[in-house]
PDB file of C-alpha atoms in Angstrom:
ATOM      1  CA  MET A 818     -37.757  98.002  46.166  1.00  0.00           C
ATOM      2  CA  ARG A 819     -34.723  98.738  44.464  1.00  0.00           C
ATOM      3  CA  ALA A 820     -33.071  96.467  45.984  1.00  0.00           C
ATOM      4  CA  GLY A 821     -35.566  93.349  43.651  1.00  0.00           C
ATOM      5  CA  PHE A 822     -34.826  96.166  40.507  1.00  0.00           C
ATOM      6  CA  ALA A 823     -31.451  96.136  41.045  1.00  0.00           C
ATOM      7  CA  LEU A 824     -31.897  91.923  41.409  1.00  0.00           C
ATOM      8  CA  LEU A 825     -33.672  91.578  38.330  1.00  0.00           C
ATOM      9  CA  ILE A 826     -31.411  93.948  36.226  1.00  0.00           C
ATOM     10  CA  LEU A 827     -28.122  91.825  37.841  1.00  0.00           C
ATOM     11  CA  LEU A 828     -30.042  88.573  36.561  1.00  0.00           C
ATOM     12  CA  LEU A 829     -31.137  89.700  32.959  1.00  0.00           C
ATOM     13  CA  ALA A 830     -27.535  90.592  32.301  1.00  0.00           C
ATOM     14  CA  THR A 831     -26.279  87.177  33.398  1.00  0.00           C
ATOM     15  CA  ALA A 832     -29.433  85.271  31.210  1.00  0.00           C
ATOM     16  CA  PHE A 833     -27.856  87.284  28.418  1.00  0.00           C
ATOM     17  CA  ALA A 834     -23.827  86.814  28.775  1.00  0.00           C
ATOM     18  CA  GLY A 835     -24.072  83.262  29.205  1.00  0.00           C
ATOM     19  CA  ALA A 836     -26.107  83.320  26.126  1.00  0.00           C
ATOM     20  CA  ALA A 837     -23.257  85.344  23.779  1.00  0.00           C
ATOM     21  CA  GLU A 838     -20.746  81.936  24.966  1.00  0.00           C
ATOM     22  CA  THR A 839     -20.275  79.719  22.780  1.00  0.00           C
ATOM     23  CA  PRO A 840     -21.295  76.447  23.935  1.00  0.00           C
ATOM     24  CA  ILE A 841     -18.463  73.691  24.295  1.00  0.00           C
ATOM     25  CA  PRO A 842     -19.296  71.475  20.799  1.00  0.00           C
ATOM     26  CA  ALA A 843     -19.825  67.600  21.057  1.00  0.00           C
ATOM     27  CA  ALA A 844     -16.100  66.260  20.944  1.00  0.00           C
ATOM     28  CA  PRO A 845     -14.394  65.959  18.116  1.00  0.00           C
ATOM     29  CA  ALA A 846     -14.165  63.293  16.006  1.00  0.00           C
ATOM     30  CA  ARG A 847     -10.862  63.850  14.395  1.00  0.00           C
ATOM     31  CA  TRP A 848      -7.814  64.912  16.184  1.00  0.00           C
ATOM     32  CA  VAL A 849      -7.798  67.998  14.326  1.00  0.00           C
ATOM     33  CA  THR A 850      -9.829  69.369  14.015  1.00  0.00           C
ATOM     34  CA  ASP A 851     -10.713  73.554  11.521  1.00  0.00           C
ATOM     35  CA  ASP A 852     -14.124  74.487  12.220  1.00  0.00           C
ATOM     36  CA  ALA A 853     -12.680  78.184  11.240  1.00  0.00           C
ATOM     37  CA  GLY A 854     -11.132  77.738   8.054  1.00  0.00           C
ATOM     38  CA  PHE A 855      -7.449  79.108   9.727  1.00  0.00           C
ATOM     39  CA  MET A 856      -5.981  75.681   7.956  1.00  0.00           C
ATOM     40  CA  SER A 857      -5.343  74.954   4.248  1.00  0.00           C
ATOM     41  CA  VAL A 858      -6.977  71.763   4.362  1.00  0.00           C
ATOM     42  CA  ASP A 859      -3.738  69.488   3.156  1.00  0.00           C
ATOM     43  CA  ALA A 860      -2.647  71.081   5.506  1.00  0.00           C
ATOM     44  CA  ALA A 861      -4.460  70.131   8.629  1.00  0.00           C
ATOM     45  CA  ARG A 862      -4.801  66.528   6.700  1.00  0.00           C
ATOM     46  CA  SER A 863      -1.398  65.667   7.114  1.00  0.00           C
ATOM     47  CA  LEU A 864      -0.816  67.703  10.933  1.00  0.00           C
ATOM     48  CA  ASP A 865      -4.541  64.723  11.652  1.00  0.00           C
ATOM     49  CA  ARG A 866      -2.776  61.931  10.193  1.00  0.00           C
ATOM     50  CA  LYS A 867       0.432  62.547  11.946  1.00  0.00           C
ATOM     51  CA  LEU A 868      -1.896  62.802  15.530  1.00  0.00           C
ATOM     52  CA  GLU A 869      -3.353  59.422  14.641  1.00  0.00           C
ATOM     53  CA  ALA A 870       0.544  58.117  14.726  1.00  0.00           C
ATOM     54  CA  PHE A 871       1.726  59.530  17.573  1.00  0.00           C
ATOM     55  CA  ALA A 872      -0.737  58.573  19.711  1.00  0.00           C
ATOM     56  CA  LEU A 873      -0.859  54.341  18.444  1.00  0.00           C
ATOM     57  CA  ALA A 874       3.211  55.101  19.920  1.00  0.00           C
ATOM     58  CA  THR A 875       2.957  56.655  22.052  1.00  0.00           C
ATOM     59  CA  GLY A 876      -0.600  55.545  23.583  1.00  0.00           C
ATOM     60  CA  ARG A 877      -0.892  59.596  24.450  1.00  0.00           C
ATOM     61  CA  GLN A 878      -3.695  61.501  22.821  1.00  0.00           C
ATOM     62  CA  PHE A 879      -2.441  65.233  21.263  1.00  0.00           C
ATOM     63  CA  ILE A 880      -5.581  67.377  19.339  1.00  0.00           C
ATOM     64  CA  VAL A 881      -6.210  70.380  18.123  1.00  0.00           C
ATOM     65  CA  TYR A 882      -8.798  72.351  17.581  1.00  0.00           C
ATOM     66  CA  ILE A 883      -9.558  75.294  15.865  1.00  0.00           C
ATOM     67  CA  GLY A 884     -12.793  77.798  16.828  1.00  0.00           C
ATOM     68  CA  LYS A 885     -13.717  81.440  15.888  1.00  0.00           C
ATOM     69  CA  THR A 886     -15.049  82.367  19.301  1.00  0.00           C
ATOM     70  CA  THR A 887     -15.329  81.736  23.169  1.00  0.00           C
ATOM     71  CA  GLY A 888     -17.911  83.618  22.669  1.00  0.00           C
ATOM     72  CA  GLY A 889     -16.760  86.424  25.312  1.00  0.00           C
ATOM     73  CA  PRO A 890     -14.893  83.712  28.275  1.00  0.00           C
ATOM     74  CA  PRO A 891     -11.479  83.760  28.841  1.00  0.00           C
ATOM     75  CA  ILE A 892      -9.544  81.138  26.407  1.00  0.00           C
ATOM     76  CA  GLU A 893      -8.497  79.389  29.301  1.00  0.00           C
ATOM     77  CA  ASP A 894     -11.366  78.977  31.194  1.00  0.00           C
ATOM     78  CA  TRP A 895     -13.238  78.201  27.767  1.00  0.00           C
ATOM     79  CA  ALA A 896     -10.737  75.642  27.771  1.00  0.00           C
ATOM     80  CA  VAL A 897     -10.394  73.430  30.290  1.00  0.00           C
ATOM     81  CA  ARG A 898     -14.180  72.084  30.127  1.00  0.00           C
ATOM     82  CA  ALA A 899     -13.496  71.114  26.583  1.00  0.00           C
ATOM     83  CA  PHE A 900     -10.270  68.593  27.155  1.00  0.00           C
ATOM     84  CA  GLU A 901     -12.673  67.878  30.671  1.00  0.00           C
ATOM     85  CA  ALA A 902     -15.737  67.299  28.520  1.00  0.00           C
ATOM     86  CA  TRP A 903     -14.026  65.174  25.607  1.00  0.00           C
ATOM     87  CA  LYS A 904     -12.033  64.205  28.424  1.00  0.00           C
ATOM     88  CA  VAL A 905      -8.642  64.344  26.551  1.00  0.00           C
ATOM     89  CA  GLY A 906      -6.190  61.585  27.132  1.00  0.00           C
ATOM     90  CA  ARG A 907      -6.699  58.115  29.174  1.00  0.00           C
ATOM     91  CA  LYS A 908      -8.475  57.438  32.519  1.00  0.00           C
ATOM     92  CA  GLY A 909      -5.845  57.196  35.267  1.00  0.00           C
ATOM     93  CA  LEU A 910      -3.197  58.197  32.887  1.00  0.00           C
ATOM     94  CA  ASP A 911      -4.763  62.535  32.503  1.00  0.00           C
ATOM     95  CA  ASP A 912      -2.112  61.747  30.020  1.00  0.00           C
ATOM     96  CA  GLY A 913      -3.822  64.228  26.903  1.00  0.00           C
ATOM     97  CA  ILE A 914      -2.697  67.675  25.683  1.00  0.00           C
ATOM     98  CA  ALA A 915      -4.502  69.880  23.409  1.00  0.00           C
ATOM     99  CA  LEU A 916      -3.965  73.476  21.636  1.00  0.00           C
ATOM    100  CA  PHE A 917      -6.816  75.265  21.180  1.00  0.00           C
ATOM    101  CA  ILE A 918      -7.151  78.634  18.380  1.00  0.00           C
ATOM    102  CA  MET A 919      -9.380  81.074  18.208  1.00  0.00           C
ATOM    103  CA  ALA A 920      -9.158  82.697  15.431  1.00  0.00           C
ATOM    104  CA  ASP A 921     -11.753  85.417  15.488  1.00  0.00           C
ATOM    105  CA  ASP A 922     -10.725  86.340  19.275  1.00  0.00           C
ATOM    106  CA  HIS A 923      -6.976  85.717  18.656  1.00  0.00           C
ATOM    107  CA  GLN A 924      -6.448  83.922  21.065  1.00  0.00           C
ATOM    108  CA  VAL A 925      -3.941  80.578  21.525  1.00  0.00           C
ATOM    109  CA  ARG A 926      -4.306  77.402  24.266  1.00  0.00           C
ATOM    110  CA  ILE A 927      -2.352  75.453  25.869  1.00  0.00           C
ATOM    111  CA  GLU A 928      -4.318  72.981  28.155  1.00  0.00           C
ATOM    112  CA  VAL A 929      -2.098  70.342  29.844  1.00  0.00           C
ATOM    113  CA  GLY A 930      -3.568  67.242  31.627  1.00  0.00           C
ATOM    114  CA  TYR A 931      -2.596  65.864  34.945  1.00  0.00           C
ATOM    115  CA  GLY A 932      -0.207  63.673  33.576  1.00  0.00           C
ATOM    116  CA  LEU A 933       1.199  65.586  31.327  1.00  0.00           C
ATOM    117  CA  GLU A 934       2.299  68.983  33.043  1.00  0.00           C
ATOM    118  CA  PRO A 935       6.080  67.513  33.953  1.00  0.00           C
ATOM    119  CA  GLN A 936       7.205  67.012  30.855  1.00  0.00           C
ATOM    120  CA  VAL A 937       5.158  69.663  29.503  1.00  0.00           C
ATOM    121  CA  THR A 938       5.584  73.464  31.752  1.00  0.00           C
ATOM    122  CA  ASP A 939       4.243  76.447  32.009  1.00  0.00           C
ATOM    123  CA  LEU A 940       6.870  78.574  30.976  1.00  0.00           C
ATOM    124  CA  ALA A 941       7.665  75.690  28.467  1.00  0.00           C
ATOM    125  CA  ALA A 942       4.566  75.538  26.954  1.00  0.00           C
ATOM    126  CA  SER A 943       4.430  79.466  26.921  1.00  0.00           C
ATOM    127  CA  ARG A 944       7.823  79.339  24.911  1.00  0.00           C
ATOM    128  CA  ILE A 945       6.483  77.330  22.074  1.00  0.00           C
ATOM    129  CA  ILE A 946       3.205  80.262  21.354  1.00  0.00           C
ATOM    130  CA  ARG A 947       5.190  83.749  21.760  1.00  0.00           C
ATOM    131  CA  GLU A 948       8.174  82.195  20.365  1.00  0.00           C
ATOM    132  CA  ILE A 949       6.341  79.797  17.579  1.00  0.00           C
ATOM    133  CA  ILE A 950       2.736  80.143  17.258  1.00  0.00           C
ATOM    134  CA  VAL A 951       2.181  83.535  17.255  1.00  0.00           C
ATOM    135  CA  PRO A 952       5.199  84.764  15.428  1.00  0.00           C
ATOM    136  CA  ARG A 953       3.819  82.467  12.276  1.00  0.00           C
ATOM    137  CA  ILE A 954       0.647  83.329  12.287  1.00  0.00           C
ATOM    138  CA  GLN A 955       1.630  87.016  12.838  1.00  0.00           C
ATOM    139  CA  ALA A 956       3.369  86.634   9.668  1.00  0.00           C
ATOM    140  CA  GLY A 957       0.585  84.861   7.527  1.00  0.00           C
ATOM    141  CA  ASP A 958       1.838  81.604   8.152  1.00  0.00           C
ATOM    142  CA  HIS A 959      -1.319  79.381   9.568  1.00  0.00           C
ATOM    143  CA  ASP A 960      -0.086  76.672   8.662  1.00  0.00           C
ATOM    144  CA  GLY A 961       2.731  76.825   9.617  1.00  0.00           C
ATOM    145  CA  ALA A 962       2.114  77.702  12.699  1.00  0.00           C
ATOM    146  CA  VAL A 963       0.147  74.991  13.934  1.00  0.00           C
ATOM    147  CA  THR A 964       1.948  72.557  12.272  1.00  0.00           C
ATOM    148  CA  ALA A 965       5.202  73.148  14.021  1.00  0.00           C
ATOM    149  CA  GLY A 966       3.823  74.421  17.325  1.00  0.00           C
ATOM    150  CA  ALA A 967       2.269  70.944  17.210  1.00  0.00           C
ATOM    151  CA  ALA A 968       5.442  69.187  16.338  1.00  0.00           C
ATOM    152  CA  ALA A 969       7.288  71.380  19.734  1.00  0.00           C
ATOM    153  CA  ILE A 970       4.772  70.201  21.983  1.00  0.00           C
ATOM    154  CA  ALA A 971       5.009  66.577  20.772  1.00  0.00           C
ATOM    155  CA  HIS A 972       8.985  66.566  20.824  1.00  0.00           C
ATOM    156  CA  LEU A 973       8.504  67.674  24.701  1.00  0.00           C
ATOM    157  CA  LEU A 974       6.277  64.383  24.703  1.00  0.00           C
ATOM    158  CA  SER A 975       8.173  61.923  22.791  1.00  0.00           C
ATOM    159  CA  PRO A 976      11.770  62.917  21.190  1.00  0.00           C
ATOM    160  CA  GLU A 977      11.376  61.469  17.894  1.00  0.00           C
ATOM    161  CA  GLY A 978       7.562  63.989  18.305  1.00  0.00           C
ATOM    162  CA  ILE A 979       5.325  63.733  15.094  1.00  0.00           C
ATOM    163  CA  GLY A 980       8.422  63.896  12.876  1.00  0.00           C
ATOM    164  CA  GLN A 981       7.548  63.308   9.145  1.00  0.00           C
ATOM    165  CA  SER A 982       5.242  60.350   9.896  1.00  0.00           C
ATOM    166  CA  ASP A 983       1.909  59.660   8.365  1.00  0.00           C
ATOM    167  CA  GLY A 984       0.137  56.940   9.504  1.00  0.00           C
ATOM    168  CA  THR A 985       2.185  54.902   8.147  1.00  0.00           C
ATOM    169  CA  SER A 986       3.632  51.805   8.924  1.00  0.00           C
ATOM    170  CA  ARG A 987       6.770  52.785   9.973  1.00  0.00           C
ATOM    171  CA  GLN A 988      10.136  50.294   8.930  1.00  0.00           C
ATOM    172  CA  PRO A 989      12.714  48.987  12.249  1.00  0.00           C
ATOM    173  CA  ARG A 990      15.620  51.431  13.265  1.00  0.00           C
ATOM    174  CA  GLY A 991      18.363  48.826  11.427  1.00  0.00           C
ATOM    175  CA  PRO A 992      19.694  45.559   9.912  1.00  0.00           C
ATOM    176  CA  GLY A 993      20.740  42.719  11.438  1.00  0.00           C
ATOM    177  CA  THR A 994      20.115  39.666  13.539  1.00  0.00           C
ATOM    178  CA  GLN A 995      16.431  40.461  14.715  1.00  0.00           C
ATOM    179  CA  GLY A 996      15.636  40.654  10.994  1.00  0.00           C
ATOM    180  CA  ARG A 997      16.961  38.108  10.291  1.00  0.00           C
ATOM    181  CA  SER A 998      15.805  35.273  13.956  1.00  0.00           C
ATOM    182  CA  PHE A 999      12.158  36.938  13.326  1.00  0.00           C
ATOM    183  CA  SER A1000      11.725  35.837   9.646  1.00  0.00           C
ATOM    184  CA  ILE A1001      13.082  32.764  10.568  1.00  0.00           C
ATOM    185  CA  TRP A1002      11.133  31.551  13.355  1.00  0.00           C
ATOM    186  CA  GLN A1003       8.259  33.280  10.995  1.00  0.00           C
ATOM    187  CA  LEU A1004       9.583  30.721   8.126  1.00  0.00           C
ATOM    188  CA  ILE A1005       9.616  28.388  11.262  1.00  0.00           C
ATOM    189  CA  VAL A1006       6.705  28.761  12.298  1.00  0.00           C
ATOM    190  CA  PHE A1007       4.710  28.863   9.449  1.00  0.00           C
ATOM    191  CA  GLY A1008       5.946  26.115   8.403  1.00  0.00           C
ATOM    192  CA  ILE A1009       4.544  23.574  11.514  1.00  0.00           C
ATOM    193  CA  ILE A1010       0.990  24.818  11.294  1.00  0.00           C
ATOM    194  CA  GLY A1011       1.373  24.292   7.054  1.00  0.00           C
ATOM    195  CA  VAL A1012       2.040  20.583   7.796  1.00  0.00           C
ATOM    196  CA  LEU A1013      -0.536  20.657  10.407  1.00  0.00           C
ATOM    197  CA  PHE A1014      -3.399  21.833   7.939  1.00  0.00           C
ATOM    198  CA  LEU A1015      -2.159  19.424   5.057  1.00  0.00           C
ATOM    199  CA  ILE A1016      -2.775  17.187   8.067  1.00  0.00           C
ATOM    200  CA  LEU A1017      -6.543  17.662   8.519  1.00  0.00           C
ATOM    201  CA  LEU A1018      -7.863  18.675   4.579  1.00  0.00           C
ATOM    202  CA  VAL A1019      -6.785  15.404   4.371  1.00  0.00           C
ATOM    203  CA  THR A1020      -8.935  14.291   7.113  1.00  0.00           C
ATOM    204  CA  HIS A1021     -11.121  16.549   8.142  1.00  0.00           C
ATOM    205  CA  PRO A1022     -11.546  18.945   4.702  1.00  0.00           C
ATOM    206  CA  SER A1023     -13.627  20.266   6.007  1.00  0.00           C
ATOM    207  CA  LEU A1024     -12.988  21.211   9.187  1.00  0.00           C
ATOM    208  CA  ALA A1025     -10.017  22.414   6.989  1.00  0.00           C
ATOM    209  CA  ILE A1026     -11.518  25.057   5.190  1.00  0.00           C
ATOM    210  CA  PHE A1027     -13.772  26.289   7.458  1.00  0.00           C
ATOM    211  CA  LEU A1028     -10.978  27.075   9.523  1.00  0.00           C
ATOM    212  CA  LEU A1029      -9.422  28.898   7.206  1.00  0.00           C
ATOM    213  CA  MET A1030     -12.253  30.914   6.107  1.00  0.00           C
ATOM    214  CA  ASN A1031     -12.287  32.503   9.711  1.00  0.00           C
ATOM    215  CA  VAL A1032      -8.959  33.470   9.759  1.00  0.00           C
ATOM    216  CA  LEU A1033      -9.800  35.095   6.412  1.00  0.00           C
ATOM    217  CA  SER A1034     -12.664  36.857   7.640  1.00  0.00           C
ATOM    218  CA  SER A1035     -10.415  37.440  11.551  1.00  0.00           C
ATOM    219  CA  GLY A1036      -7.736  39.389   9.411  1.00  0.00           C
ATOM    220  CA  ARG A1037      -9.707  41.589   6.892  1.00  0.00           C
ATOM    221  CA  ARG A1038     -11.693  42.992  10.299  1.00  0.00           C
ATOM    222  CA  ARG A1039      -8.588  44.121  11.824  1.00  0.00           C
ATOM    223  CA  GLY A1040      -7.426  45.937   8.227  1.00  0.00           C
ATOM    224  CA  SER A1041     -10.805  47.784   8.604  1.00  0.00           C
ATOM    225  CA  ASP A1042     -10.594  47.973  12.448  1.00  0.00           C
ATOM    226  CA  ASN A1043      -6.935  49.885  11.565  1.00  0.00           C
ATOM    227  CA  SER A1044      -8.462  51.816   9.411  1.00  0.00           C
ATOM    228  CA  GLY A1045      -6.569  55.163   9.078  1.00  0.00           C
ATOM    229  CA  GLY A1046      -6.830  59.110   7.769  1.00  0.00           C
ATOM    230  CA  TRP A1047      -8.474  61.511   7.597  1.00  0.00           C
ATOM    231  CA  GLY A1048     -11.962  61.290   9.084  1.00  0.00           C
ATOM    232  CA  GLY A1049     -10.901  58.109  10.015  1.00  0.00           C
ATOM    233  CA  GLY A1050      -9.735  55.796  12.977  1.00  0.00           C
ATOM    234  CA  GLY A1051      -9.949  59.659  14.265  1.00  0.00           C
ATOM    235  CA  PHE A1052      -9.774  60.729  18.050  1.00  0.00           C
ATOM    236  CA  GLY A1053     -11.884  59.325  21.251  1.00  0.00           C
ATOM    237  CA  GLY A1054     -11.504  60.426  24.557  1.00  0.00           C
ATOM    238  CA  GLY A1055      -9.999  58.179  27.045  1.00  0.00           C
ATOM    239  CA  GLY A1056     -11.540  59.871  30.742  1.00  0.00           C
ATOM    240  CA  GLY A1057      -7.971  62.450  30.589  1.00  0.00           C
ATOM    241  CA  ARG A1058      -8.272  65.600  32.659  1.00  0.00           C
ATOM    242  CA  SER A1059      -6.533  69.251  33.256  1.00  0.00           C
ATOM    243  CA  GLY A1060      -5.666  70.871  35.921  1.00  0.00           C
ATOM    244  CA  GLY A1061      -5.167  74.427  33.768  1.00  0.00           C
ATOM    245  CA  GLY A1062      -2.181  73.542  32.901  1.00  0.00           C
ATOM    246  CA  GLY A1063      -0.408  75.138  30.368  1.00  0.00           C
ATOM    247  CA  ALA A1064      -0.305  78.824  28.916  1.00  0.00           C
ATOM    248  CA  SER A1065      -2.371  81.323  26.497  1.00  0.00           C
ATOM    249  CA  GLY A1066      -1.410  83.713  24.522  1.00  0.00           C
ATOM    250  CA  SER A1067      -2.804  86.480  21.541  1.00  0.00           C
ATOM    251  CA  TRP A1068      -1.551  88.204  18.418  1.00  0.00           C
TER     252      TRP A1068
END
């Protein structure tokens, strides 16, 4: 009888603990998700554009998720389950990384995909949290904490980091023969295409107009697909996994 009563108490305690735990939400639609109002809208939008540009430039997925609480579990457990559920990083490469902040719990976690553990070691992640993120949060600079922390993480993955990129296209690094040779070849190709199109326009005008309309509609579709910014061109998990690498901290 006593054993049965004790088992019942244990089951009830487990059920209540599970009910209090914050469930893993659906995969984020953006690179930066702030469900706690931790950052200013402008800072979150700017960082979102930078992380989108970083993904386009490197292929690596880096997301920031800010919530209120895990509901009880250690942030390490909650973060790795969210990372796995959202499949951050590319399948087979496991090159995703995530910065988690739980505002009400005063906890922060850097979760690193298998493929990035040699570059973002546990020690490096811990230093970023202790020396960059936490001091700024304690000073009341939430925007600076997240932005500077993300920049430090990105710098470990790419020499250029997230820099000042806001999603706009980059200019070539320097002048010289590469730019000029590209322009010459471009003129030659366009010239040949133009001559062929004129011949086709004279001999088969209907076909020429049909081809022209297809080219123009294709260009419009590509422009629509490549649009970015806050709420557009957002994060989509690729199948990455985490082995629990990274670091955690609190303030």
